[in-house]
XYZ file of C-alpha atoms in Angstrom:
381
model
C 54.951 -12.731 56.408
C 51.208 -13.291 56.626
C 50.528 -9.840 55.138
C 52.807 -10.585 52.172
C 51.027 -13.881 51.518
C 47.660 -12.156 51.568
C 48.916 -9.600 48.994
C 50.175 -12.361 46.687
C 46.860 -14.256 46.971
C 44.860 -11.104 46.171
C 47.015 -10.416 43.108
C 46.522 -13.983 41.864
C 42.725 -13.740 42.239
C 42.660 -10.387 40.399
C 44.833 -11.776 37.597
C 42.581 -14.801 37.138
C 39.472 -12.583 37.080
C 40.966 -10.265 34.465
C 42.210 -13.173 32.399
C 38.785 -14.817 32.438
C 37.098 -11.581 31.330
C 39.514 -11.213 28.425
C 38.918 -14.811 27.392
C 35.156 -14.232 27.422
C 35.472 -11.081 25.286
C 37.721 -12.901 22.821
C 35.219 -15.756 22.520
C 32.347 -13.327 21.941
C 34.123 -11.510 19.129
C 35.638 -14.536 17.412
C 34.422 -15.940 14.079
C 32.106 -13.759 11.956
C 32.536 -9.988 11.891
C 28.850 -9.645 12.764
C 26.863 -10.875 15.712
C 23.418 -12.092 14.590
C 20.593 -11.276 16.929
C 16.990 -12.345 17.138
C 14.015 -10.145 17.882
C 13.955 -11.489 21.447
C 17.648 -11.095 22.318
C 19.847 -8.163 23.186
C 23.480 -9.048 22.582
C 26.388 -7.357 24.337
C 29.351 -6.653 22.071
C 32.608 -4.771 22.563
C 32.763 -1.845 20.152
C 35.919 0.283 20.134
C 36.693 -0.811 23.673
C 33.261 0.051 25.051
C 30.312 -2.194 25.813
C 27.289 -1.534 23.558
C 23.842 -3.114 23.508
C 22.911 -4.305 20.032
C 19.229 -4.879 19.296
C 17.638 -6.217 16.098
C 17.298 -3.908 13.110
C 13.640 -3.741 12.099
C 13.376 -3.492 8.318
C 10.389 -2.311 6.265
C 10.291 -2.326 2.475
C 7.480 -0.299 0.880
C 5.744 -0.227 4.299
C 5.897 -4.032 4.670
C 8.048 -5.696 7.328
C 10.697 -8.190 6.194
C 13.180 -10.286 8.205
C 15.077 -8.495 10.978
C 18.622 -7.351 10.310
C 21.445 -6.592 12.719
C 24.257 -4.116 13.367
C 27.665 -5.140 12.053
C 30.840 -5.292 14.144
C 31.374 -1.524 14.411
C 27.768 -1.032 15.495
C 27.228 1.681 12.866
C 26.107 -0.206 9.767
C 22.687 -1.911 9.610
C 22.888 -5.226 7.765
C 19.795 -6.583 5.998
C 18.903 -9.849 4.309
C 19.592 -9.644 0.566
C 17.117 -12.403 -0.305
C 14.247 -10.783 1.629
C 15.065 -7.362 0.170
C 15.096 -8.721 -3.387
C 11.803 -10.554 -2.901
C 10.128 -7.437 -1.470
C 11.275 -5.343 -4.440
C 10.384 -7.950 -7.058
C 14.025 -8.472 -8.061
C 15.142 -11.886 -9.337
C 18.036 -13.324 -7.332
C 20.285 -16.151 -8.569
C 22.650 -17.742 -6.043
C 26.090 -19.043 -7.100
C 27.146 -21.586 -4.501
C 30.707 -21.979 -5.824
C 31.896 -18.433 -5.158
C 29.090 -17.471 -2.721
C 27.777 -14.666 -4.878
C 24.311 -13.480 -5.850
C 23.182 -11.995 -9.166
C 20.243 -9.616 -9.101
C 18.237 -8.617 -12.158
C 15.049 -6.712 -12.910
C 14.468 -4.967 -16.230
C 17.577 -2.914 -16.969
C 18.970 -3.536 -13.481
C 21.778 -6.060 -13.079
C 24.349 -6.379 -10.316
C 26.386 -9.029 -8.556
C 27.175 -9.274 -4.849
C 30.000 -11.473 -3.552
C 30.512 -12.574 0.045
C 33.447 -10.806 1.701
C 33.976 -8.281 -1.120
C 33.201 -4.607 -0.555
C 32.657 -4.250 -4.266
C 29.247 -3.623 -5.803
C 28.417 -3.240 -9.479
C 26.204 -0.344 -10.555
C 25.803 1.123 -14.049
C 29.003 -0.630 -15.263
C 30.946 0.861 -12.343
C 32.217 -0.670 -9.108
C 31.172 0.946 -5.846
C 32.464 0.459 -2.306
C 30.087 0.915 0.626
C 32.531 0.478 3.480
C 31.133 -2.916 4.454
C 31.343 -6.253 2.633
C 28.455 -8.721 2.327
C 28.558 -11.521 4.870
C 26.877 -14.845 5.518
C 24.988 -15.103 8.812
C 22.914 -18.121 9.750
C 23.034 -19.327 6.152
C 21.782 -16.048 4.622
C 23.667 -13.264 2.870
C 23.403 -9.846 4.508
C 24.375 -6.570 2.866
C 24.653 -3.002 4.235
C 21.424 -1.032 4.004
C 23.239 1.512 1.826
C 23.166 -1.108 -0.953
C 19.433 -0.465 -1.395
C 20.102 3.235 -1.974
C 23.401 3.285 -3.880
C 22.825 0.266 -6.111
C 19.068 -0.353 -6.215
C 18.258 3.390 -6.237
C 15.655 3.101 -3.492
C 15.045 5.626 -0.723
C 16.537 4.529 2.612
C 15.766 6.069 5.992
C 17.374 4.856 9.249
C 15.970 5.988 12.586
C 17.310 4.234 15.668
C 16.867 0.513 15.012
C 14.347 1.110 12.205
C 15.306 0.959 8.518
C 12.668 1.982 5.969
C 13.257 1.309 2.287
C 11.021 2.670 -0.453
C 11.481 1.566 -4.055
C 11.921 4.149 -6.783
C 8.542 3.244 -8.263
C 6.801 3.341 -4.879
C 8.342 6.716 -4.027
C 6.534 8.281 -6.972
C 2.869 9.023 -6.405
C 0.093 10.349 -8.577
C -3.267 11.959 -7.828
C -6.369 10.193 -9.115
C -9.844 11.715 -8.981
C -13.026 9.697 -9.214
C -16.424 8.771 -7.842
C -16.575 5.886 -5.343
C -18.624 2.973 -6.687
C -17.840 0.339 -4.037
C -16.055 -0.044 -0.718
C -14.744 -3.419 0.408
C -14.223 -3.750 4.164
C -15.151 -7.427 4.509
C -11.812 -8.950 3.575
C -8.450 -8.659 5.307
C -7.357 -6.144 2.681
C -9.733 -3.190 2.396
C -10.194 -1.315 -0.872
C -12.115 1.499 -2.530
C -13.206 1.288 -6.186
C -13.456 4.565 -8.100
C -13.997 5.701 -11.687
C -16.211 2.807 -12.780
C -17.688 -0.558 -11.903
C -16.873 -4.106 -12.881
C -13.583 -4.155 -14.800
C -13.420 -0.389 -15.339
C -11.967 2.277 -13.052
C -9.277 1.608 -10.466
C -9.154 -0.183 -7.096
C -7.421 1.711 -4.300
C -5.921 -0.685 -1.754
C -5.963 0.973 1.666
C -4.421 0.066 5.009
C -3.609 1.299 8.496
C -1.316 4.033 7.158
C -3.833 5.456 4.670
C -4.933 8.987 5.601
C -8.597 9.985 5.138
C -9.651 13.626 5.205
C -12.104 16.208 3.908
C -11.123 18.944 1.483
C -10.725 21.355 4.407
C -8.418 18.977 6.294
C -10.859 17.365 8.738
C -9.764 13.850 9.692
C -11.968 10.971 8.549
C -11.805 7.185 8.713
C -12.595 4.491 6.174
C -16.043 3.987 7.683
C -16.913 7.620 6.867
C -16.644 6.988 3.133
C -19.666 6.018 1.066
C -20.444 5.235 -2.539
C -21.214 8.309 -4.621
C -18.530 10.489 -3.034
C -16.070 12.209 -5.332
C -12.546 11.824 -3.968
C -8.944 12.592 -4.768
C -6.593 9.703 -4.063
C -2.818 9.893 -3.751
C -1.504 6.477 -4.721
C 1.610 4.732 -5.993
C 2.472 5.024 -9.666
C 2.808 1.240 -9.828
C -0.342 -0.789 -10.482
C -1.255 -4.412 -10.988
C -2.013 -5.696 -14.487
C -5.472 -6.866 -13.408
C -8.818 -5.454 -14.540
C -9.486 -3.181 -12.852
C -5.897 -2.296 -11.872
C -5.075 -2.064 -8.163
C -2.594 0.209 -6.411
C -1.427 1.057 -2.850
C -3.067 4.269 -1.638
C -1.641 6.755 0.867
C -4.240 9.514 1.101
C -7.930 9.897 0.251
C -9.521 13.346 0.240
C -13.312 13.573 0.102
C -14.431 16.450 -2.117
C -18.181 16.202 -1.507
C -20.761 14.243 0.440
C -24.496 14.146 1.085
C -25.830 16.597 3.644
C -25.275 14.917 7.035
C -28.232 16.933 8.412
C -30.676 15.202 6.082
C -33.078 12.653 7.545
C -31.033 9.763 6.085
C -27.570 10.381 4.644
C -27.037 6.741 3.548
C -26.340 6.434 -0.162
C -27.642 3.762 -2.549
C -26.479 3.252 -6.105
C -27.628 1.607 -9.329
C -25.338 1.031 -12.309
C -26.680 0.287 -15.783
C -28.371 2.105 -18.669
C -31.018 4.783 -18.932
C -34.230 3.059 -20.028
C -36.459 6.113 -20.185
C -36.069 9.907 -20.063
C -38.848 12.303 -19.024
C -38.503 16.005 -19.842
C -40.444 19.201 -19.280
C -39.565 21.742 -21.911
C -35.802 21.518 -22.370
C -35.115 20.174 -18.875
C -34.786 16.507 -17.964
C -36.880 15.888 -14.868
C -36.822 12.113 -14.462
C -34.890 9.068 -15.674
C -35.354 5.337 -15.254
C -32.234 3.220 -14.717
C -32.054 -0.531 -15.189
C -28.993 -2.516 -14.170
C -27.522 -3.748 -10.902
C -27.650 -2.333 -7.382
C -24.237 -1.461 -5.944
C -25.113 -2.568 -2.416
C -27.405 -5.071 -0.740
C -30.183 -2.505 -0.286
C -29.730 -0.744 -3.643
C -32.229 -1.260 -6.453
C -31.609 -3.068 -9.739
C -34.245 -0.845 -11.340
C -35.144 2.630 -10.118
C -36.782 5.885 -11.252
C -34.937 9.012 -10.139
C -36.298 12.553 -10.083
C -33.779 15.227 -11.026
C -33.743 18.667 -9.387
C -31.414 21.654 -9.229
C -29.287 19.973 -6.519
C -28.603 16.825 -8.556
C -24.972 16.591 -9.651
C -24.251 15.255 -13.141
C -20.610 14.224 -13.576
C -18.314 11.856 -15.448
C -16.577 8.909 -13.665
C -13.743 11.230 -12.599
C -16.147 13.724 -11.018
C -16.023 16.398 -13.755
C -19.320 18.285 -14.183
C -21.373 17.482 -17.281
C -24.403 19.129 -18.869
C -27.819 17.525 -18.573
C -27.948 16.786 -22.298
C -25.828 13.657 -21.660
C -28.910 12.067 -20.054
C -30.164 10.188 -23.089
C -31.759 6.780 -23.586
C -29.246 3.892 -23.401
C -26.535 6.105 -21.865
C -24.264 4.213 -19.457
C -24.939 5.612 -16.007
C -24.644 5.173 -12.258
C -27.351 6.809 -10.177
C -26.784 7.604 -6.498
C -29.759 8.341 -4.252
C -31.059 8.122 -0.678
C -32.998 5.084 0.597
C -36.147 7.219 0.878
C -38.048 5.594 -1.999
C -41.688 5.020 -2.876
C -43.099 1.495 -2.607
C -43.988 1.443 -6.282
C -42.384 -0.882 -8.842
C -39.922 0.342 -9.815
C -39.442 2.546 -6.734
C -39.068 6.298 -7.180
C -36.544 8.544 -5.446
C -34.465 11.684 -5.951
C -31.049 11.591 -7.571
C -28.167 12.991 -5.523
C -25.504 12.318 -8.155
C -25.562 10.877 -11.675
C -22.321 9.540 -13.130
C -22.501 9.282 -16.923
C -19.794 7.493 -18.894
C -19.816 9.398 -22.183
C -17.043 7.152 -23.530
C -18.839 3.871 -22.848
C -19.630 3.464 -26.577
C -22.877 1.638 -25.978
C -21.504 -0.767 -23.361
C -23.244 -1.150 -20.035
C -21.944 0.099 -16.712
C -22.645 -3.390 -15.406
C -20.058 -5.189 -17.540
C -17.945 -7.380 -15.265
C -20.449 -7.328 -12.397
C -22.456 -10.390 -11.283
C -26.058 -10.516 -12.447
C -28.909 -10.090 -9.929
C -29.464 -13.877 -10.058
C -25.789 -14.518 -9.294
C -25.855 -12.089 -6.398
C -28.837 -13.925 -4.979
C -26.537 -16.926 -4.769
C -23.958 -14.959 -2.780
C -21.699 -13.508 -5.496
C -19.735 -10.420 -4.431
C -20.394 -7.011 -5.960
C -16.888 -5.763 -5.291
C -14.191 -6.731 -7.801
C -11.590 -9.185 -6.569
């Protein structure tokens, strides 16, 4: 009799334990089809009868992090915030509170997304992605495939990482030019090539930018200097500012001053040729008046020209010495080894002549020497 009672008691305990576990699982999976997670939490969910750890989906759009996403109920589809995605891609989003839908528009792009409907409009057709949009914590989330199938972006999912690259960002072009300034003082570093002031282009660089020599040797931003001719791989999209700015992925240095020389630092002066000295048919010396491109550069300098002096256009293409004429727009690059005369005299390493300047100065858009004495920046903003 006692043994039978013990068996009944054991069965009752087991039944209660199993019943409690089922109730807990039902509570966990009730309500929304998705379980939102934060970057600090790991949420346990039952997927196809098996326990699975769900961690946040880290989302990057054009190499910039946006709000975390999450895995939907089946644990196979990454869900991302539609509002954050639209903002990152520069797409206008209009929310319709009545039917909980969002309209997206940018140029020729237009689509509408409705909560709970696996139905997405693209090119006057309706697509299904296998997962409907859903509202989580007051925000609409859509499957990551939406960015690829509807917005025509490139989507890559690795583990809990989703990387989205816009169609414009995915296209890159190669730009060649001579470095005229390097800005490392601000939070966002940049390299200006192809001109000074409002001319040329500003290459915005970051942690992912690759620096190298023409033969593949790895460099860093600090190895660059003004006067170098580089090739830059950058996004096809640019700002509408003067000069335009663009994200840059790779910078390849095509030349540099001899590192074995006594002082390989480079100074630069942008302006006009004030005077030309020749011997026979060869130009041997020029005087440049304008603005120094760095704190230690000269506003006025006389530069000797020898057989090693490079004469190029702003893109680094070789020019003949006959472009060195009075009033020509020019940037002279030289070492800090100068005479103490006024103006000081040195040897030109590279001369960049803008043959299309049409009489305008290389210093247009740059602060005057007086302004710089008051703390004005040389680099364009």
